[in-house]
Short mmCIF file of C-alpha atoms (C1' of nucleotides) in Angstrom, two decimals:
data_model
loop_
_atom_site.label_atom_id
_atom_site.label_comp_id
_atom_site.label_asym_id
_atom_site.label_seq_id
_atom_site.Cartn_x
_atom_site.Cartn_y
_atom_site.Cartn_z
CA MET A 1 -63.78 36.45 122.72
CA LEU A 2 -61.10 37.92 124.89
CA GLN A 3 -58.70 38.47 122.00
CA GLN A 4 -58.24 42.24 121.85
CA THR A 5 -61.41 42.77 123.85
CA PRO A 6 -61.83 43.91 127.49
CA VAL A 7 -63.10 41.15 129.78
CA VAL A 8 -65.98 43.24 131.15
CA ARG A 9 -67.39 43.57 127.66
CA VAL A 10 -67.01 39.85 126.98
CA LEU A 11 -68.66 38.47 130.11
CA PRO A 12 -72.35 39.02 129.28
CA VAL A 13 -71.96 37.65 125.75
CA TRP A 14 -69.96 34.71 127.01
CA HIS A 15 -72.71 33.79 129.47
CA GLU A 16 -75.33 33.93 126.73
CA TRP A 17 -73.22 31.71 124.50
CA LEU A 18 -72.70 29.06 127.16
CA LYS A 19 -76.38 29.02 127.96
CA ARG A 20 -77.28 28.58 124.30
CA TRP A 21 -74.35 26.35 123.32
CA PRO A 22 -73.11 24.40 126.36
CA THR A 23 -70.81 22.22 124.24
CA PRO A 24 -68.70 22.54 121.10
CA ALA A 25 -71.07 20.09 119.37
CA ALA A 26 -74.04 22.32 120.13
CA LEU A 27 -72.37 25.30 118.52
CA ALA A 28 -71.16 23.28 115.57
CA GLY A 29 -74.72 22.08 115.04
CA GLU A 30 -75.92 25.54 114.06
CA PRO A 31 -75.04 27.69 111.05
CA ALA A 32 -71.96 29.89 111.36
CA GLY A 33 -74.18 32.92 110.81
CA GLU A 34 -75.87 32.26 114.14
CA ALA A 35 -72.51 32.53 115.84
CA VAL A 36 -71.91 35.87 114.13
CA ARG A 37 -75.35 37.08 115.27
CA ALA A 38 -74.81 35.98 118.84
CA TRP A 39 -71.41 37.66 118.73
CA GLY A 40 -73.28 40.95 118.84
CA ARG A 41 -71.06 44.00 118.94
CA LEU A 42 -67.94 42.42 120.43
CA GLY A 43 -65.98 43.41 117.34
CA TYR A 44 -63.84 41.42 114.91
CA PRO A 45 -66.77 39.18 113.88
CA ARG A 46 -64.41 36.86 112.03
CA ARG A 47 -63.57 35.57 115.49
CA ALA A 48 -67.13 34.27 115.74
CA LEU A 49 -66.66 32.48 112.46
CA ARG A 50 -63.43 30.92 113.63
CA LEU A 51 -64.87 29.95 116.98
CA HIS A 52 -67.64 28.17 115.14
CA ALA A 53 -65.08 26.46 112.92
CA ALA A 54 -63.07 25.50 115.99
CA ALA A 55 -66.20 23.96 117.52
CA ALA A 56 -66.67 21.93 114.35
CA ALA A 57 -63.05 20.76 114.41
CA ILE A 58 -63.31 19.83 118.09
CA THR A 59 -66.50 17.91 117.41
CA GLN A 60 -65.09 16.04 114.46
CA ASP A 61 -61.46 15.54 115.39
CA HIS A 62 -61.47 15.53 119.19
CA SER A 63 -64.66 13.70 120.13
CA GLY A 64 -66.24 16.97 121.21
CA LYS A 65 -63.68 17.67 123.91
CA VAL A 66 -61.43 20.73 123.80
CA PRO A 67 -57.90 19.36 123.32
CA ASP A 68 -55.47 19.79 126.20
CA THR A 69 -52.12 20.13 124.47
CA TYR A 70 -50.50 23.21 122.99
CA PRO A 71 -49.99 21.85 119.45
CA GLU A 72 -53.52 20.50 119.20
CA LEU A 73 -55.00 23.76 120.43
CA LEU A 74 -52.78 25.77 118.10
CA ALA A 75 -54.14 23.81 115.15
CA LEU A 76 -57.69 25.03 115.81
CA PRO A 77 -59.06 27.95 113.77
CA GLY A 78 -58.62 31.30 115.51
CA VAL A 79 -56.29 29.86 118.12
CA GLY A 80 -52.82 31.34 118.06
CA GLY A 81 -49.85 31.05 120.37
CA TYR A 82 -51.36 33.05 123.18
CA THR A 83 -54.75 31.30 123.25
CA ALA A 84 -53.24 27.82 122.93
CA ALA A 85 -50.92 28.48 125.87
CA ALA A 86 -53.65 30.15 127.94
CA VAL A 87 -56.10 27.26 127.53
CA ALA A 88 -53.45 24.61 128.15
CA SER A 89 -52.32 26.48 131.26
CA PHE A 90 -55.50 27.81 132.81
CA ALA A 91 -57.97 25.13 131.76
CA TYR A 92 -55.71 22.10 131.97
CA GLY A 93 -52.96 23.04 134.38
CA ARG A 94 -50.18 22.45 131.91
CA ARG A 95 -46.86 24.26 132.04
CA GLU A 96 -46.96 26.63 129.07
CA THR A 97 -45.48 30.07 128.60
CA VAL A 98 -48.42 32.46 128.39
CA VAL A 99 -47.58 35.83 126.86
CA ASP A 100 -50.37 38.34 126.43
CA THR A 101 -50.33 42.12 126.25
CA ASN A 102 -50.37 42.43 130.04
CA ILE A 103 -47.48 40.06 130.60
CA ARG A 104 -45.47 41.72 127.84
CA ARG A 105 -45.92 45.11 129.51
CA VAL A 106 -44.95 43.82 132.95
CA HIS A 107 -41.82 42.21 131.58
CA ALA A 108 -40.94 45.32 129.60
CA ARG A 109 -41.08 47.48 132.70
CA LEU A 110 -40.03 45.20 135.51
CA ILE A 111 -37.23 43.37 133.70
CA SER A 112 -36.25 45.34 130.62
CA GLY A 113 -36.77 48.79 132.10
CA THR A 114 -38.75 50.17 129.18
CA ALA A 115 -42.12 51.92 129.27
CA LEU A 116 -43.65 49.70 126.62
CA PRO A 117 -42.99 46.32 125.04
CA ALA A 118 -41.91 46.17 121.40
CA PRO A 119 -44.60 46.99 118.81
CA ALA A 120 -44.91 43.27 118.04
CA LEU A 121 -44.10 40.17 120.07
CA THR A 122 -40.44 39.23 119.58
CA ALA A 123 -38.54 35.99 119.99
CA ALA A 124 -36.51 37.64 122.73
CA GLU A 125 -39.66 38.35 124.70
CA MET A 126 -40.77 34.75 124.39
CA ARG A 127 -37.36 33.56 125.59
CA LEU A 128 -37.49 35.92 128.54
CA ALA A 129 -40.99 34.80 129.52
CA ALA A 130 -39.98 31.14 129.20
CA SER A 131 -36.92 31.72 131.40
CA LEU A 132 -39.07 33.22 134.14
CA LEU A 133 -41.67 30.46 134.25
CA PRO A 134 -41.55 28.31 137.42
CA ALA A 135 -40.55 24.68 136.89
CA ASP A 136 -43.52 22.81 138.31
CA ASP A 137 -46.95 22.77 136.71
CA ALA A 138 -48.99 24.27 139.53
CA SER A 139 -46.58 27.14 140.13
CA SER A 140 -46.34 27.90 136.41
CA VAL A 141 -50.13 28.28 136.17
CA ARG A 142 -50.19 30.55 139.19
CA TRP A 143 -47.29 32.54 137.77
CA ASN A 144 -49.03 33.06 134.44
CA ALA A 145 -52.20 34.23 136.17
CA ALA A 146 -50.33 36.44 138.63
CA VAL A 147 -48.22 38.28 136.08
CA MET A 148 -51.21 38.74 133.82
CA GLU A 149 -53.30 40.17 136.64
CA LEU A 150 -50.48 42.42 137.79
CA GLY A 151 -50.42 43.90 134.32
CA ALA A 152 -54.19 44.15 134.05
CA LEU A 153 -54.82 45.72 137.45
CA VAL A 154 -51.62 47.47 138.59
CA CYS A 155 -49.00 47.74 135.86
CA THR A 156 -51.53 49.20 133.46
CA ALA A 157 -50.79 50.80 130.11
CA ARG A 158 -52.15 54.27 130.84
CA ALA A 159 -51.53 55.23 134.45
CA PRO A 160 -49.68 52.42 136.24
CA LYS A 161 -50.41 52.22 139.98
CA CYS A 162 -46.77 51.95 140.98
CA ALA A 163 -47.47 52.96 144.59
CA ALA A 164 -49.70 49.88 144.94
CA CYS A 165 -47.31 47.54 143.13
CA PRO A 166 -46.05 44.66 145.27
CA VAL A 167 -42.80 44.54 143.32
CA ASN A 168 -42.13 48.21 142.69
CA ASP A 169 -38.78 47.89 144.50
CA LEU A 170 -37.72 45.40 141.81
CA CYS A 171 -38.88 47.43 138.83
CA ALA A 172 -36.14 48.26 136.33
CA TRP A 173 -38.27 50.93 134.65
CA ARG A 174 -38.87 52.68 137.95
CA ALA A 175 -35.23 52.39 138.97
CA ALA A 176 -34.31 54.04 135.67
CA GLY A 177 -36.54 56.99 136.44
CA GLU A 178 -39.49 55.84 134.32
CA PRO A 179 -38.05 56.77 130.92
CA PRO A 180 -40.69 57.54 128.26
CA PRO A 181 -41.46 55.10 125.41
CA SER A 182 -38.80 54.91 122.71
CA TYR A 183 -41.49 54.96 120.03
CA VAL A 184 -44.98 56.30 119.52
CA PRO A 185 -47.60 53.63 119.10
CA LYS A 186 -49.50 54.40 115.93
CA GLY A 187 -53.18 54.54 116.64
CA GLN A 188 -55.53 52.95 114.17
CA ALA A 189 -57.51 55.37 112.07
CA TRP A 190 -61.22 54.68 112.11
CA HIS A 191 -63.43 57.35 110.62
CA GLY A 192 -63.77 56.91 106.89
CA THR A 193 -61.89 53.61 106.79
CA ASP A 194 -62.87 50.39 105.06
CA ARG A 195 -63.12 48.82 108.49
CA GLN A 196 -65.78 51.24 109.57
CA VAL A 197 -67.83 50.55 106.45
CA ARG A 198 -67.36 46.83 106.83
CA GLY A 199 -68.50 46.96 110.42
CA ALA A 200 -71.62 48.88 109.43
CA VAL A 201 -72.39 46.36 106.69
CA VAL A 202 -72.08 43.44 109.10
CA ALA A 203 -74.39 45.27 111.50
CA VAL A 204 -76.99 45.34 108.72
CA LEU A 205 -76.54 41.64 107.97
CA ARG A 206 -76.83 40.80 111.66
CA GLN A 207 -80.23 42.47 111.79
CA ALA A 208 -81.50 41.14 108.48
CA GLU A 209 -83.91 38.22 108.50
CA THR A 210 -83.77 37.78 104.74
CA PRO A 211 -81.03 38.30 102.14
CA VAL A 212 -80.25 41.99 101.63
CA PRO A 213 -80.28 43.10 97.95
CA PRO A 214 -77.24 45.15 96.85
CA ASP A 215 -79.50 48.13 96.17
CA MET A 216 -80.16 48.52 99.85
CA PHE A 217 -76.47 49.12 100.49
CA PHE A 218 -76.00 51.52 97.61
CA HIS A 219 -79.06 53.71 98.04
CA GLU A 220 -80.66 55.80 100.75
CA PRO A 221 -82.91 53.66 102.96
CA ALA A 222 -85.50 56.44 102.93
CA ASP A 223 -85.62 56.34 99.13
CA LEU A 224 -86.30 52.63 99.34
CA GLY A 225 -89.15 53.18 101.75
CA PHE A 226 -87.51 51.89 104.93
CA ALA A 227 -88.82 52.96 108.28
CA PRO A 228 -86.17 53.89 110.86
CA THR A 229 -86.76 50.64 112.75
CA GLY A 230 -85.46 47.10 112.48
CA ILE A 231 -82.99 46.80 109.64
CA GLY A 232 -83.62 50.46 108.87
CA VAL A 233 -81.51 51.43 111.88
CA PRO A 234 -78.17 49.86 110.88
CA LEU A 235 -78.95 50.71 107.26
CA ALA A 236 -79.32 54.37 108.12
CA ALA A 237 -76.13 54.23 110.15
CA LEU A 238 -74.30 52.76 107.18
CA HIS A 239 -75.50 55.51 104.88
CA ARG A 240 -74.61 58.19 107.37
CA LEU A 241 -71.00 57.17 106.76
CA ASN A 242 -71.43 58.49 103.24
CA SER A 243 -68.87 56.05 101.91
CA ALA A 244 -67.84 55.90 98.28
CA PRO A 245 -69.47 53.13 96.20
CA GLU A 246 -66.13 51.46 95.61
CA GLN A 247 -65.52 51.39 99.34
CA LEU A 248 -68.87 49.70 99.89
CA GLU A 249 -67.97 47.33 97.10
CA ARG A 250 -64.69 46.45 98.81
CA ALA A 251 -66.50 45.77 102.06
CA LEU A 252 -69.03 43.45 100.44
CA THR A 253 -66.53 41.49 98.38
CA GLY A 254 -64.25 41.28 101.39
CA LEU A 255 -67.01 39.86 103.54
CA LEU A 256 -67.80 37.27 100.88
CA ALA A 257 -64.13 36.35 100.61
CA ASP A 258 -63.86 35.99 104.40
CA GLY A 259 -66.96 33.84 104.63
CA LEU A 260 -68.71 36.39 106.82
CA ALA A 261 -71.36 36.82 104.14
CA GLU A 262 -72.78 34.77 101.31
CA MET A 263 -74.99 35.46 98.33
CA HIS A 264 -78.48 34.01 98.36
CA ASP A 265 -81.44 34.86 96.11
CA GLY A 266 -79.49 37.84 94.79
CA GLY A 267 -78.89 39.30 98.23
CA TYR A 268 -76.28 39.23 100.98
CA ARG A 269 -76.75 37.32 104.20
CA LEU A 270 -74.71 35.83 107.02
CA PRO A 271 -73.62 32.25 106.30
CA ALA A 272 -76.59 29.95 106.83
"C1'" DC B 1 -43.32 41.01 108.47
"C1'" DA B 2 -46.55 44.78 107.92
"C1'" DA B 3 -51.21 45.32 107.44
"C1'" DA B 4 -55.94 44.21 108.05
"C1'" DC B 5 -59.35 43.36 111.11
"C1'" DG B 6 -64.33 46.20 115.40
"C1'" DT B 7 -65.97 48.20 119.25
"C1'" DG B 8 -66.82 51.18 123.13
"C1'" DG B 9 -65.37 52.81 127.83
"C1'" DA B 10 -61.93 55.73 129.78
"C1'" DT B 11 -59.04 59.78 129.74
"C1'" DT C 1 -64.15 65.92 120.88
"C1'" DA C 2 -59.96 63.06 119.94
"C1'" DT C 3 -57.03 59.46 121.16
"C1'" DC C 4 -55.90 55.36 123.60
"C1'" DC C 5 -56.17 50.62 123.83
"C1'" DA C 6 -58.04 45.91 125.33
"C1'" DA C 7 -56.73 37.87 127.48
"C1'" DG C 8 -54.41 38.47 119.14
"C1'" DT C 9 -54.70 35.91 114.67
"C1'" DT C 10 -54.18 35.53 109.96
"C1'" DT C 11 -52.43 36.55 105.45
#
DNA sequence: CAAACGTGGAT
DNA sequence: TATCCAAGTTT
């Protein structure tokens, strides 16, 4: 849930999930579509699908217990290098090199003297992080948490609180006079994109109690006699985007291909 | 390896 | 109002 998503937005959903599904087996025992529904508006709903798949793998291959080693974690759906290291470190106290966006930024400034880390995680960054990690298990866990928190709370992306930084006298970026970034991060376009349409379609499927016929995506909800309540709300939002039919088509086929939707009785629904 | 993949609070 | 960007992963 925390992948690319602020922790304050995750917390309420996370609590609901743990109340409803206290164990991996409990989650795996329900359809994947329920996971997507309970995901709500956290974004990147494929993560819900993968979390459900990970729960199934943990149930089947690990006796229902989340594995405690990096390679086993890495093998789970939706778990990449960062998440595998974070779980092994923070949940199990293992010595693993955790590198998230916060840690990358701290290292870029404090050690490398640049305003921003590289656009994508590099091997050099991993080597640097590994070289900084304390040797014993307990210290390594504390180090991972400390550097991550420093980045999240003090050495922030937008307006770093250098005056409040406990290591500002060691900062290479500060010593260099806080040089500006060497590149401009390219922001992701949103309005009018396939992603926006896809998100609106998933919002419809999340609300729907029965399979949604293609017509409902391709025609005005008002023309189909839908009141502006229930599924009419996300449906109206989708149509307000005024997307081209082929764009809608791409979204629907993409969702089918990704397993976020399936066809049933001639309509689209979340995987049941 | 670049590109795709959501969402909403903050600035 | 527009842009930024957040505990990344997969193809």
